[in-house]
């Protein structure tokens, strides 16, 4: 109730063994921050405790608080002045009763009739013996007895000081007298002496109630009364054992207690000349962000434990986990929202893909403009103009998707990502698949008959290509219906061990599985196209781009085989968002660059720098075309090199015939 907590409670044994007090000091040092030691002990034990503290080099460490058994006595601190320096002690506030001094000094052996111990006091006070000569005493002692006259006076012929507790003994006797008087008036009013009721049936509880009800001025002029618990009001003087500048030790009054504490802080000295107030606590206060783990049974002793991870200090004794979207603040006294990030345009993870994409868009636009300008030239016509524009559109979309992948996610951006993420690849590989399938069917048909296979015209090729693309679009629309696009903040992706490094990632709600499904159809077209490219690898060189398409598909497969382990191998990385986005966009740009570089840059080079090669050849029938191509293949197998003009003419004638 007074704000004092007991860190340890130790007992001094009645008959201490050797080293017992040293053991007590070591026990006290287990709670070294609790320096204040309150002692209820006799003078001898107080001296032994101080001596043990000195032996254990703890001079000045402990702050002693002594009961009235210590008081202002010199005997406990003789030889231990430095150890006892600063000790706080108390004594009941007392006053000397002059009437008692007058009475006691007037007592002698002749007029003492009441005190049966007076003769013993007389012998002690005057160092003499009463009665016959004792053979066990020395000659000098017996002479003292012989020279004793009996006329000595207390205080005149001997030292005398009134015992400090005389006042309290007198007040106690008077309290009993007042209580009996009140009880007599109540039970025996008007009856001299003890009435039968008081003599025969005194109840102890009834007498106690009368004692507690007394109120009178005591022998020292101070009121005597008792509270509801039967305690008299405490009146104490408070002393401190101080060493002055002259290196002399003395007890000085620093306060008092009369119903409440009166303490003169400026009069206190803990070390020589040091007025500062020392601290005595079992455990130091915990820092912010730490909880107290209390020692069982000792509420003022605890261990400080830091709140770890995403926990914050909810109270003095508990740590609690922050909500999932929050993290502890710097002091760990509360929670704050986790910062939300996204892929920024100025980030190196975005700058490189954007740079590659812009170069690709410029190159693709240049090829498209060149093909449109030279739309009716033989090389453009031989490459299949309609399918080329479809393929170039797909290449352009593969480059453009980079900007959607880096843009700040919202519903519109997420919708466009779903649509165009796989659409560019689908355009490219649907067109290439249609081309390779057409070449394969033409030469397979040529081995059987001279009639042209069906569905090799540009219109047929476009229908086949857009039929393949429509499957991708249908899947996207189903995805829209089942799971409408929206944004999410992923707090798990960058939820690091250090909460200060945690970030929430703003992203579109596209899972890895959804991403693979979106790209899966395009990858299927790519694999199928690769199979046809392998089948048509024996087609004469430069025929309808068979070999360039083959090299394109081989390289593209290598790119996407490298993409898969990088993409999924970084799923647990804290940089997952950056790595996966960059890997995906660069893979799309590289696959588009391979197609653009191998299929169209050679043609643009011829168109712009060698226009003499961009001329029509003489036309033949389909039978002559297939026969020439077949013979060309046979000659190639024999190691001969046929005229390249035949192959080029074959390409041009087939394009013309199909139109």
CSV table of N, CA and C in Angstrom, one decimal, residues 401-528:
chain,number,residue,atom,x,y,z
A,401,UNK,N,3.1,-5.2,-74.2
A,401,UNK,CA,2.6,-5.8,-72.9
A,401,UNK,C,3.6,-5.3,-71.7
A,402,UNK,N,4.8,-5.0,-72.0
A,402,UNK,CA,5.8,-4.6,-71.0
A,402,UNK,C,5.2,-3.4,-70.2
A,403,UNK,N,4.6,-2.4,-71.0
A,403,UNK,CA,4.1,-1.2,-70.3
A,403,UNK,C,2.9,-1.5,-69.4
A,404,UNK,N,2.1,-2.4,-69.8
A,404,UNK,CA,1.0,-2.8,-69.0
A,404,UNK,C,1.4,-3.5,-67.7
A,405,UNK,N,2.5,-4.3,-67.8
A,405,UNK,CA,3.0,-5.1,-66.7
A,405,UNK,C,3.7,-4.2,-65.6
A,406,UNK,N,4.2,-3.0,-66.1
A,406,UNK,CA,4.8,-2.1,-65.1
A,406,UNK,C,3.9,-1.0,-64.7
A,407,UNK,N,2.8,-0.7,-65.4
A,407,UNK,CA,1.9,0.3,-65.0
A,407,UNK,C,1.3,0.0,-63.6
A,408,UNK,N,0.8,1.1,-62.9
A,408,UNK,CA,0.2,1.0,-61.6
A,408,UNK,C,-1.1,0.2,-61.7
A,409,UNK,N,-1.2,-0.9,-61.0
A,409,UNK,CA,-2.4,-1.8,-61.1
A,409,UNK,C,-3.7,-1.0,-60.7
A,410,UNK,N,-4.7,-1.2,-61.5
A,410,UNK,CA,-6.0,-0.8,-61.2
A,410,UNK,C,-6.9,-1.7,-62.0
A,411,UNK,N,-8.2,-1.6,-61.9
A,411,UNK,CA,-9.1,-2.5,-62.6
A,411,UNK,C,-8.9,-2.5,-64.1
A,412,UNK,N,-8.7,-1.3,-64.6
A,412,UNK,CA,-8.5,-1.2,-66.1
A,412,UNK,C,-7.2,-1.9,-66.5
A,413,UNK,N,-6.1,-1.6,-65.8
A,413,UNK,CA,-4.8,-2.2,-66.2
A,413,UNK,C,-4.9,-3.7,-66.0
A,414,UNK,N,-5.5,-4.1,-64.9
A,414,UNK,CA,-5.6,-5.6,-64.7
A,414,UNK,C,-6.4,-6.3,-65.8
A,415,UNK,N,-7.4,-5.6,-66.3
A,415,UNK,CA,-8.2,-6.2,-67.4
A,415,UNK,C,-7.4,-6.3,-68.6
A,416,UNK,N,-6.7,-5.2,-69.0
A,416,UNK,CA,-5.8,-5.2,-70.2
A,416,UNK,C,-4.7,-6.3,-70.0
A,417,UNK,N,-4.2,-6.4,-68.8
A,417,UNK,CA,-3.1,-7.5,-68.7
A,417,UNK,C,-3.7,-8.8,-69.0
A,418,UNK,N,-4.9,-9.1,-68.5
A,418,UNK,CA,-5.5,-10.4,-68.8
A,418,UNK,C,-5.7,-10.7,-70.3
A,419,UNK,N,-6.1,-9.6,-71.0
A,419,UNK,CA,-6.4,-9.7,-72.4
A,419,UNK,C,-5.1,-9.9,-73.2
A,420,UNK,N,-4.1,-9.0,-73.0
A,420,UNK,CA,-3.0,-8.9,-73.9
A,420,UNK,C,-1.8,-9.7,-73.4
A,421,UNK,N,-1.8,-10.3,-72.2
A,421,UNK,CA,-0.6,-11.0,-71.7
A,421,UNK,C,-0.3,-12.2,-72.6
A,422,UNK,N,-1.3,-13.0,-73.0
A,422,UNK,CA,-1.1,-14.1,-73.9
A,422,UNK,C,-1.5,-13.9,-75.3
A,423,UNK,N,-2.1,-12.7,-75.6
A,423,UNK,CA,-2.6,-12.5,-76.9
A,423,UNK,C,-1.5,-12.2,-77.9
A,424,UNK,N,-0.5,-11.5,-77.5
A,424,UNK,CA,0.6,-11.2,-78.5
A,424,UNK,C,1.3,-12.5,-78.9
A,425,UNK,N,1.6,-13.4,-77.9
A,425,UNK,CA,2.2,-14.7,-78.3
A,425,UNK,C,1.3,-15.5,-79.1
A,426,UNK,N,0.0,-15.4,-78.8
A,426,UNK,CA,-1.0,-16.2,-79.5
A,426,UNK,C,-1.1,-15.8,-81.0
A,427,UNK,N,-1.0,-14.4,-81.2
A,427,UNK,CA,-1.0,-13.9,-82.6
A,427,UNK,C,0.2,-14.4,-83.3
A,428,UNK,N,1.4,-14.3,-82.7
A,428,UNK,CA,2.6,-14.7,-83.3
A,428,UNK,C,2.7,-16.2,-83.7
A,429,UNK,N,2.4,-17.0,-82.7
A,429,UNK,CA,2.6,-18.5,-82.9
A,429,UNK,C,1.4,-19.1,-83.7
A,430,UNK,N,0.2,-18.5,-83.6
A,430,UNK,CA,-0.9,-18.9,-84.5
A,430,UNK,C,-0.5,-18.7,-85.9
A,431,UNK,N,0.1,-17.5,-86.2
A,431,UNK,CA,0.5,-17.2,-87.6
A,431,UNK,C,1.6,-18.1,-88.1
A,432,UNK,N,2.6,-18.3,-87.2
A,432,UNK,CA,3.7,-19.2,-87.6
A,432,UNK,C,3.3,-20.6,-87.7
A,433,UNK,N,2.4,-21.1,-86.8
A,433,UNK,CA,1.9,-22.5,-86.9
A,433,UNK,C,1.1,-22.6,-88.3
A,434,UNK,N,0.3,-21.7,-88.6
A,434,UNK,CA,-0.4,-21.8,-89.9
A,434,UNK,C,0.5,-21.8,-91.0
A,435,UNK,N,1.6,-21.0,-91.0
A,435,UNK,CA,2.6,-21.0,-92.1
A,435,UNK,C,3.3,-22.3,-92.2
A,436,UNK,N,3.8,-22.9,-91.1
A,436,UNK,CA,4.5,-24.1,-91.1
A,436,UNK,C,3.6,-25.3,-91.5
A,437,UNK,N,2.4,-25.2,-91.0
A,437,UNK,CA,1.4,-26.3,-91.4
A,437,UNK,C,1.2,-26.2,-92.9
A,438,UNK,N,1.1,-25.0,-93.5
A,438,UNK,CA,0.8,-24.9,-94.9
A,438,UNK,C,2.0,-25.4,-95.7
A,439,UNK,N,3.2,-25.1,-95.3
A,439,UNK,CA,4.4,-25.6,-96.0
A,439,UNK,C,4.4,-27.1,-95.9
A,440,UNK,N,4.1,-27.7,-94.7
A,440,UNK,CA,4.2,-29.1,-94.6
A,440,UNK,C,3.1,-29.8,-95.4
A,441,UNK,N,1.9,-29.3,-95.5
A,441,UNK,CA,0.9,-29.9,-96.3
A,441,UNK,C,1.2,-29.8,-97.8
A,442,UNK,N,1.8,-28.6,-98.2
A,442,UNK,CA,2.1,-28.5,-99.6
A,442,UNK,C,3.1,-29.6,-100.1
A,443,UNK,N,4.1,-29.8,-99.3
A,443,UNK,CA,5.1,-30.7,-99.8
A,443,UNK,C,4.7,-32.2,-99.5
A,444,UNK,N,3.9,-32.4,-98.6
A,444,UNK,CA,3.4,-33.8,-98.4
A,444,UNK,C,2.4,-34.1,-99.5
A,445,UNK,N,1.6,-33.1,-99.9
A,445,UNK,CA,0.7,-33.3,-101.1
A,445,UNK,C,1.5,-33.5,-102.4
A,446,UNK,N,2.6,-32.7,-102.5
A,446,UNK,CA,3.4,-32.8,-103.7
A,446,UNK,C,4.0,-34.2,-103.9
A,447,UNK,N,4.2,-34.9,-102.8
A,447,UNK,CA,4.8,-36.2,-103.0
A,447,UNK,C,3.8,-37.2,-103.5
A,448,UNK,N,2.4,-36.9,-103.4
A,448,UNK,CA,1.4,-37.8,-103.7
A,448,UNK,C,0.8,-37.5,-105.1
A,449,UNK,N,0.5,-36.2,-105.3
A,449,UNK,CA,-0.1,-35.8,-106.6
A,449,UNK,C,0.3,-34.3,-106.9
A,450,UNK,N,-0.1,-33.9,-108.1
A,450,UNK,CA,0.3,-32.6,-108.5
A,450,UNK,C,-0.8,-31.6,-108.2
A,451,UNK,N,-1.9,-32.0,-107.6
A,451,UNK,CA,-3.0,-31.1,-107.2
A,451,UNK,C,-2.6,-30.4,-105.9
A,452,UNK,N,-3.0,-29.1,-105.8
A,452,UNK,CA,-2.7,-28.3,-104.6
A,452,UNK,C,-3.6,-28.7,-103.5
A,453,UNK,N,-3.1,-28.7,-102.3
A,453,UNK,CA,-3.9,-29.0,-101.1
A,453,UNK,C,-4.9,-27.9,-100.8
A,454,UNK,N,-5.9,-28.2,-100.1
A,454,UNK,CA,-6.9,-27.2,-99.8
A,454,UNK,C,-6.4,-26.3,-98.7
A,455,UNK,N,-7.1,-25.1,-98.6
A,455,UNK,CA,-6.9,-24.1,-97.6
A,455,UNK,C,-5.5,-23.6,-97.5
A,456,UNK,N,-4.9,-23.3,-98.7
A,456,UNK,CA,-3.6,-22.7,-98.7
A,456,UNK,C,-3.7,-21.2,-99.2
A,457,UNK,N,-4.8,-20.8,-99.5
A,457,UNK,CA,-5.0,-19.4,-99.9
A,457,UNK,C,-4.8,-18.4,-98.8
A,458,UNK,N,-4.5,-17.2,-99.0
A,458,UNK,CA,-4.4,-16.2,-97.9
A,458,UNK,C,-5.6,-16.1,-97.1
A,459,UNK,N,-6.8,-16.1,-97.7
A,459,UNK,CA,-8.0,-16.0,-96.9
A,459,UNK,C,-8.2,-17.2,-96.0
A,460,UNK,N,-7.9,-18.4,-96.5
A,460,UNK,CA,-8.0,-19.6,-95.7
A,460,UNK,C,-7.0,-19.5,-94.5
A,461,UNK,N,-5.8,-19.1,-94.8
A,461,UNK,CA,-4.8,-19.0,-93.8
A,461,UNK,C,-5.3,-18.0,-92.7
A,462,UNK,N,-5.9,-16.9,-93.1
A,462,UNK,CA,-6.4,-15.9,-92.1
A,462,UNK,C,-7.5,-16.5,-91.2
A,463,UNK,N,-8.4,-17.3,-91.8
A,463,UNK,CA,-9.5,-17.9,-91.1
A,463,UNK,C,-8.9,-18.9,-90.1
A,464,UNK,N,-7.9,-19.7,-90.5
A,464,UNK,CA,-7.3,-20.7,-89.6
A,464,UNK,C,-6.6,-20.0,-88.4
A,465,UNK,N,-5.9,-18.9,-88.8
A,465,UNK,CA,-5.1,-18.2,-87.8
A,465,UNK,C,-6.1,-17.6,-86.7
A,466,UNK,N,-7.1,-16.9,-87.2
A,466,UNK,CA,-8.0,-16.2,-86.2
A,466,UNK,C,-8.9,-17.2,-85.5
A,467,UNK,N,-9.1,-18.4,-86.1
A,467,UNK,CA,-9.7,-19.5,-85.3
A,467,UNK,C,-8.9,-19.9,-84.1
A,468,UNK,N,-7.6,-20.0,-84.3
A,468,UNK,CA,-6.7,-20.4,-83.2
A,468,UNK,C,-6.7,-19.2,-82.2
A,469,UNK,N,-6.7,-18.0,-82.7
A,469,UNK,CA,-6.6,-16.8,-81.7
A,469,UNK,C,-7.9,-16.8,-80.9
A,470,UNK,N,-9.0,-17.1,-81.5
A,470,UNK,CA,-10.3,-17.0,-80.8
A,470,UNK,C,-10.4,-17.9,-79.6
A,471,UNK,N,-9.6,-19.0,-79.7
A,471,UNK,CA,-9.6,-19.9,-78.5
A,471,UNK,C,-9.0,-19.2,-77.3
A,472,UNK,N,-7.9,-18.4,-77.5
A,472,UNK,CA,-7.3,-17.6,-76.5
A,472,UNK,C,-8.3,-16.6,-75.9
A,473,UNK,N,-9.0,-15.9,-76.8
A,473,UNK,CA,-9.9,-14.9,-76.4
A,473,UNK,C,-11.1,-15.5,-75.6
A,474,UNK,N,-11.6,-16.6,-76.1
A,474,UNK,CA,-12.7,-17.3,-75.4
A,474,UNK,C,-12.2,-17.6,-73.9
A,475,UNK,N,-11.0,-18.2,-73.8
A,475,UNK,CA,-10.5,-18.5,-72.4
A,475,UNK,C,-10.5,-17.2,-71.5
A,476,UNK,N,-10.0,-16.1,-72.1
A,476,UNK,CA,-9.9,-14.9,-71.4
A,476,UNK,C,-11.3,-14.4,-70.9
A,477,UNK,N,-12.3,-14.5,-71.8
A,477,UNK,CA,-13.7,-14.1,-71.4
A,477,UNK,C,-14.3,-15.0,-70.3
A,478,UNK,N,-14.0,-16.3,-70.4
A,478,UNK,CA,-14.4,-17.1,-69.3
A,478,UNK,C,-13.8,-16.8,-68.0
A,479,UNK,N,-12.5,-16.4,-68.1
A,479,UNK,CA,-11.8,-16.0,-66.9
A,479,UNK,C,-12.4,-14.7,-66.3
A,480,UNK,N,-12.8,-13.8,-67.2
A,480,UNK,CA,-13.4,-12.5,-66.7
A,480,UNK,C,-14.8,-12.9,-66.0
A,481,UNK,N,-15.5,-13.8,-66.5
A,481,UNK,CA,-16.8,-14.2,-66.0
A,481,UNK,C,-16.6,-14.9,-64.6
A,482,UNK,N,-15.7,-15.8,-64.5
A,482,UNK,CA,-15.5,-16.6,-63.3
A,482,UNK,C,-14.9,-15.7,-62.2
A,483,UNK,N,-13.9,-14.9,-62.6
A,483,UNK,CA,-13.2,-14.1,-61.6
A,483,UNK,C,-12.9,-12.7,-62.1
A,484,UNK,N,-13.8,-11.8,-61.9
A,484,UNK,CA,-13.6,-10.4,-62.4
A,484,UNK,C,-12.3,-9.8,-61.9
A,485,UNK,N,-11.6,-9.1,-62.8
A,485,UNK,CA,-10.3,-8.5,-62.4
A,485,UNK,C,-10.4,-7.5,-61.3
A,486,UNK,N,-9.5,-7.5,-60.4
A,486,UNK,CA,-9.4,-6.5,-59.3
A,486,UNK,C,-8.0,-6.5,-58.8
A,487,UNK,N,-7.7,-5.5,-58.0
A,487,UNK,CA,-6.3,-5.4,-57.4
A,487,UNK,C,-6.3,-6.0,-56.0
A,488,UNK,N,-5.2,-6.4,-55.5
A,488,UNK,CA,-5.0,-6.9,-54.2
A,488,UNK,C,-3.6,-6.3,-53.6
A,489,UNK,N,-3.5,-6.3,-52.3
A,489,UNK,CA,-2.3,-5.9,-51.7
A,489,UNK,C,-1.7,-7.2,-51.0
A,490,UNK,N,-0.6,-7.7,-51.5
A,490,UNK,CA,0.0,-8.9,-51.0
A,490,UNK,C,1.0,-8.6,-49.9
A,491,UNK,N,0.6,-8.9,-48.7
A,491,UNK,CA,1.5,-8.6,-47.5
A,491,UNK,C,2.4,-9.8,-47.2
A,492,UNK,N,2.2,-10.9,-47.9
A,492,UNK,CA,3.0,-12.1,-47.6
A,492,UNK,C,4.3,-12.1,-48.5
A,493,UNK,N,4.2,-11.4,-49.6
A,493,UNK,CA,5.3,-11.6,-50.6
A,493,UNK,C,6.6,-11.0,-50.0
A,494,UNK,N,6.5,-9.8,-49.3
A,494,UNK,CA,7.7,-9.2,-48.7
A,494,UNK,C,7.6,-9.1,-47.2
A,495,UNK,N,7.0,-10.1,-46.6
A,495,UNK,CA,6.9,-10.2,-45.1
A,495,UNK,C,8.2,-10.8,-44.6
A,496,UNK,N,9.2,-9.9,-44.4
A,496,UNK,CA,10.5,-10.4,-44.0
A,496,UNK,C,10.5,-10.6,-42.5
A,497,UNK,N,11.7,-11.2,-42.0
A,497,UNK,CA,11.9,-11.4,-40.6
A,497,UNK,C,11.9,-10.0,-39.8
A,498,UNK,N,12.5,-9.0,-40.5
A,498,UNK,CA,12.6,-7.7,-39.9
A,498,UNK,C,11.3,-6.9,-40.3
A,499,UNK,N,10.5,-6.6,-39.4
A,499,UNK,CA,9.2,-5.9,-39.7
A,499,UNK,C,9.5,-4.5,-40.4
A,500,UNK,N,10.6,-3.9,-40.1
A,500,UNK,CA,10.8,-2.6,-40.7
A,500,UNK,C,11.1,-2.7,-42.2
A,501,UNK,N,11.4,-3.9,-42.7
A,501,UNK,CA,11.7,-4.1,-44.1
A,501,UNK,C,10.4,-4.7,-44.8
A,502,UNK,N,9.4,-4.9,-44.1
A,502,UNK,CA,8.2,-5.5,-44.7
A,502,UNK,C,7.5,-4.5,-45.6
A,503,UNK,N,6.9,-5.0,-46.6
A,503,UNK,CA,6.2,-4.1,-47.6
A,503,UNK,C,5.0,-4.9,-48.1
A,504,UNK,N,3.9,-4.2,-48.4
A,504,UNK,CA,2.8,-4.7,-49.1
A,504,UNK,C,2.9,-4.4,-50.5
A,505,UNK,N,2.6,-5.4,-51.4
A,505,UNK,CA,2.8,-5.3,-52.8
A,505,UNK,C,1.5,-5.1,-53.5
A,506,UNK,N,1.3,-4.0,-54.1
A,506,UNK,CA,0.0,-3.7,-54.9
A,506,UNK,C,0.2,-4.5,-56.2
A,507,UNK,N,-0.8,-5.3,-56.5
A,507,UNK,CA,-0.7,-6.2,-57.7
A,507,UNK,C,-2.1,-6.5,-58.2
A,508,UNK,N,-2.1,-7.0,-59.4
A,508,UNK,CA,-3.4,-7.5,-59.9
A,508,UNK,C,-3.6,-8.9,-59.4
A,509,UNK,N,-4.9,-9.3,-59.2
A,509,UNK,CA,-5.2,-10.6,-58.7
A,509,UNK,C,-5.0,-11.7,-59.7
A,510,UNK,N,-3.7,-11.9,-60.1
A,510,UNK,CA,-3.4,-12.9,-61.1
A,510,UNK,C,-2.4,-13.9,-60.4
A,511,UNK,N,-2.9,-15.1,-60.1
A,511,UNK,CA,-2.0,-16.0,-59.5
A,511,UNK,C,-1.0,-16.6,-60.5
A,512,UNK,N,0.0,-17.3,-60.0
A,512,UNK,CA,0.9,-18.0,-60.9
A,512,UNK,C,0.2,-19.0,-61.7
A,513,UNK,N,-0.8,-19.7,-61.2
A,513,UNK,CA,-1.5,-20.7,-62.0
A,513,UNK,C,-2.3,-20.0,-63.1
A,514,UNK,N,-3.0,-18.9,-62.8
A,514,UNK,CA,-3.7,-18.2,-63.8
A,514,UNK,C,-2.8,-17.7,-64.9
A,515,UNK,N,-1.6,-17.2,-64.5
A,515,UNK,CA,-0.6,-16.7,-65.5
A,515,UNK,C,-0.2,-17.8,-66.4
A,516,UNK,N,0.1,-19.0,-65.8
A,516,UNK,CA,0.5,-20.1,-66.7
A,516,UNK,C,-0.6,-20.6,-67.6
A,517,UNK,N,-1.9,-20.6,-67.1
A,517,UNK,CA,-3.0,-20.9,-67.9
A,517,UNK,C,-3.1,-19.9,-69.1
A,518,UNK,N,-2.9,-18.6,-68.8
A,518,UNK,CA,-3.0,-17.6,-69.8
A,518,UNK,C,-2.0,-17.8,-70.9
A,519,UNK,N,-0.8,-18.1,-70.5
A,519,UNK,CA,0.3,-18.3,-71.4
A,519,UNK,C,0.4,-19.7,-72.0
A,520,UNK,N,-0.3,-20.7,-71.3
A,520,UNK,CA,-0.2,-22.1,-71.6
A,520,UNK,C,-0.7,-22.4,-73.1
A,521,UNK,N,-1.7,-21.7,-73.5
A,521,UNK,CA,-2.2,-22.0,-74.9
A,521,UNK,C,-1.2,-21.5,-75.9
A,522,UNK,N,-0.6,-20.3,-75.6
A,522,UNK,CA,0.4,-19.8,-76.6
A,522,UNK,C,1.6,-20.7,-76.6
A,523,UNK,N,2.0,-21.2,-75.4
A,523,UNK,CA,3.1,-22.1,-75.4
A,523,UNK,C,2.8,-23.4,-76.1
A,524,UNK,N,1.5,-23.9,-76.0
A,524,UNK,CA,1.1,-25.1,-76.8
A,524,UNK,C,1.2,-24.8,-78.3
A,525,UNK,N,0.8,-23.6,-78.8
A,525,UNK,CA,1.0,-23.3,-80.2
A,525,UNK,C,2.4,-23.2,-80.6
A,526,UNK,N,3.3,-22.7,-79.6
A,526,UNK,CA,4.7,-22.6,-79.9
A,526,UNK,C,5.3,-24.0,-80.1
A,527,UNK,N,5.0,-24.9,-79.2
A,527,UNK,CA,5.5,-26.3,-79.3
A,527,UNK,C,5.0,-27.0,-80.5
A,528,UNK,N,3.8,-26.8,-80.9
A,528,UNK,CA,3.2,-27.4,-82.1
A,528,UNK,C,3.9,-26.9,-83.3
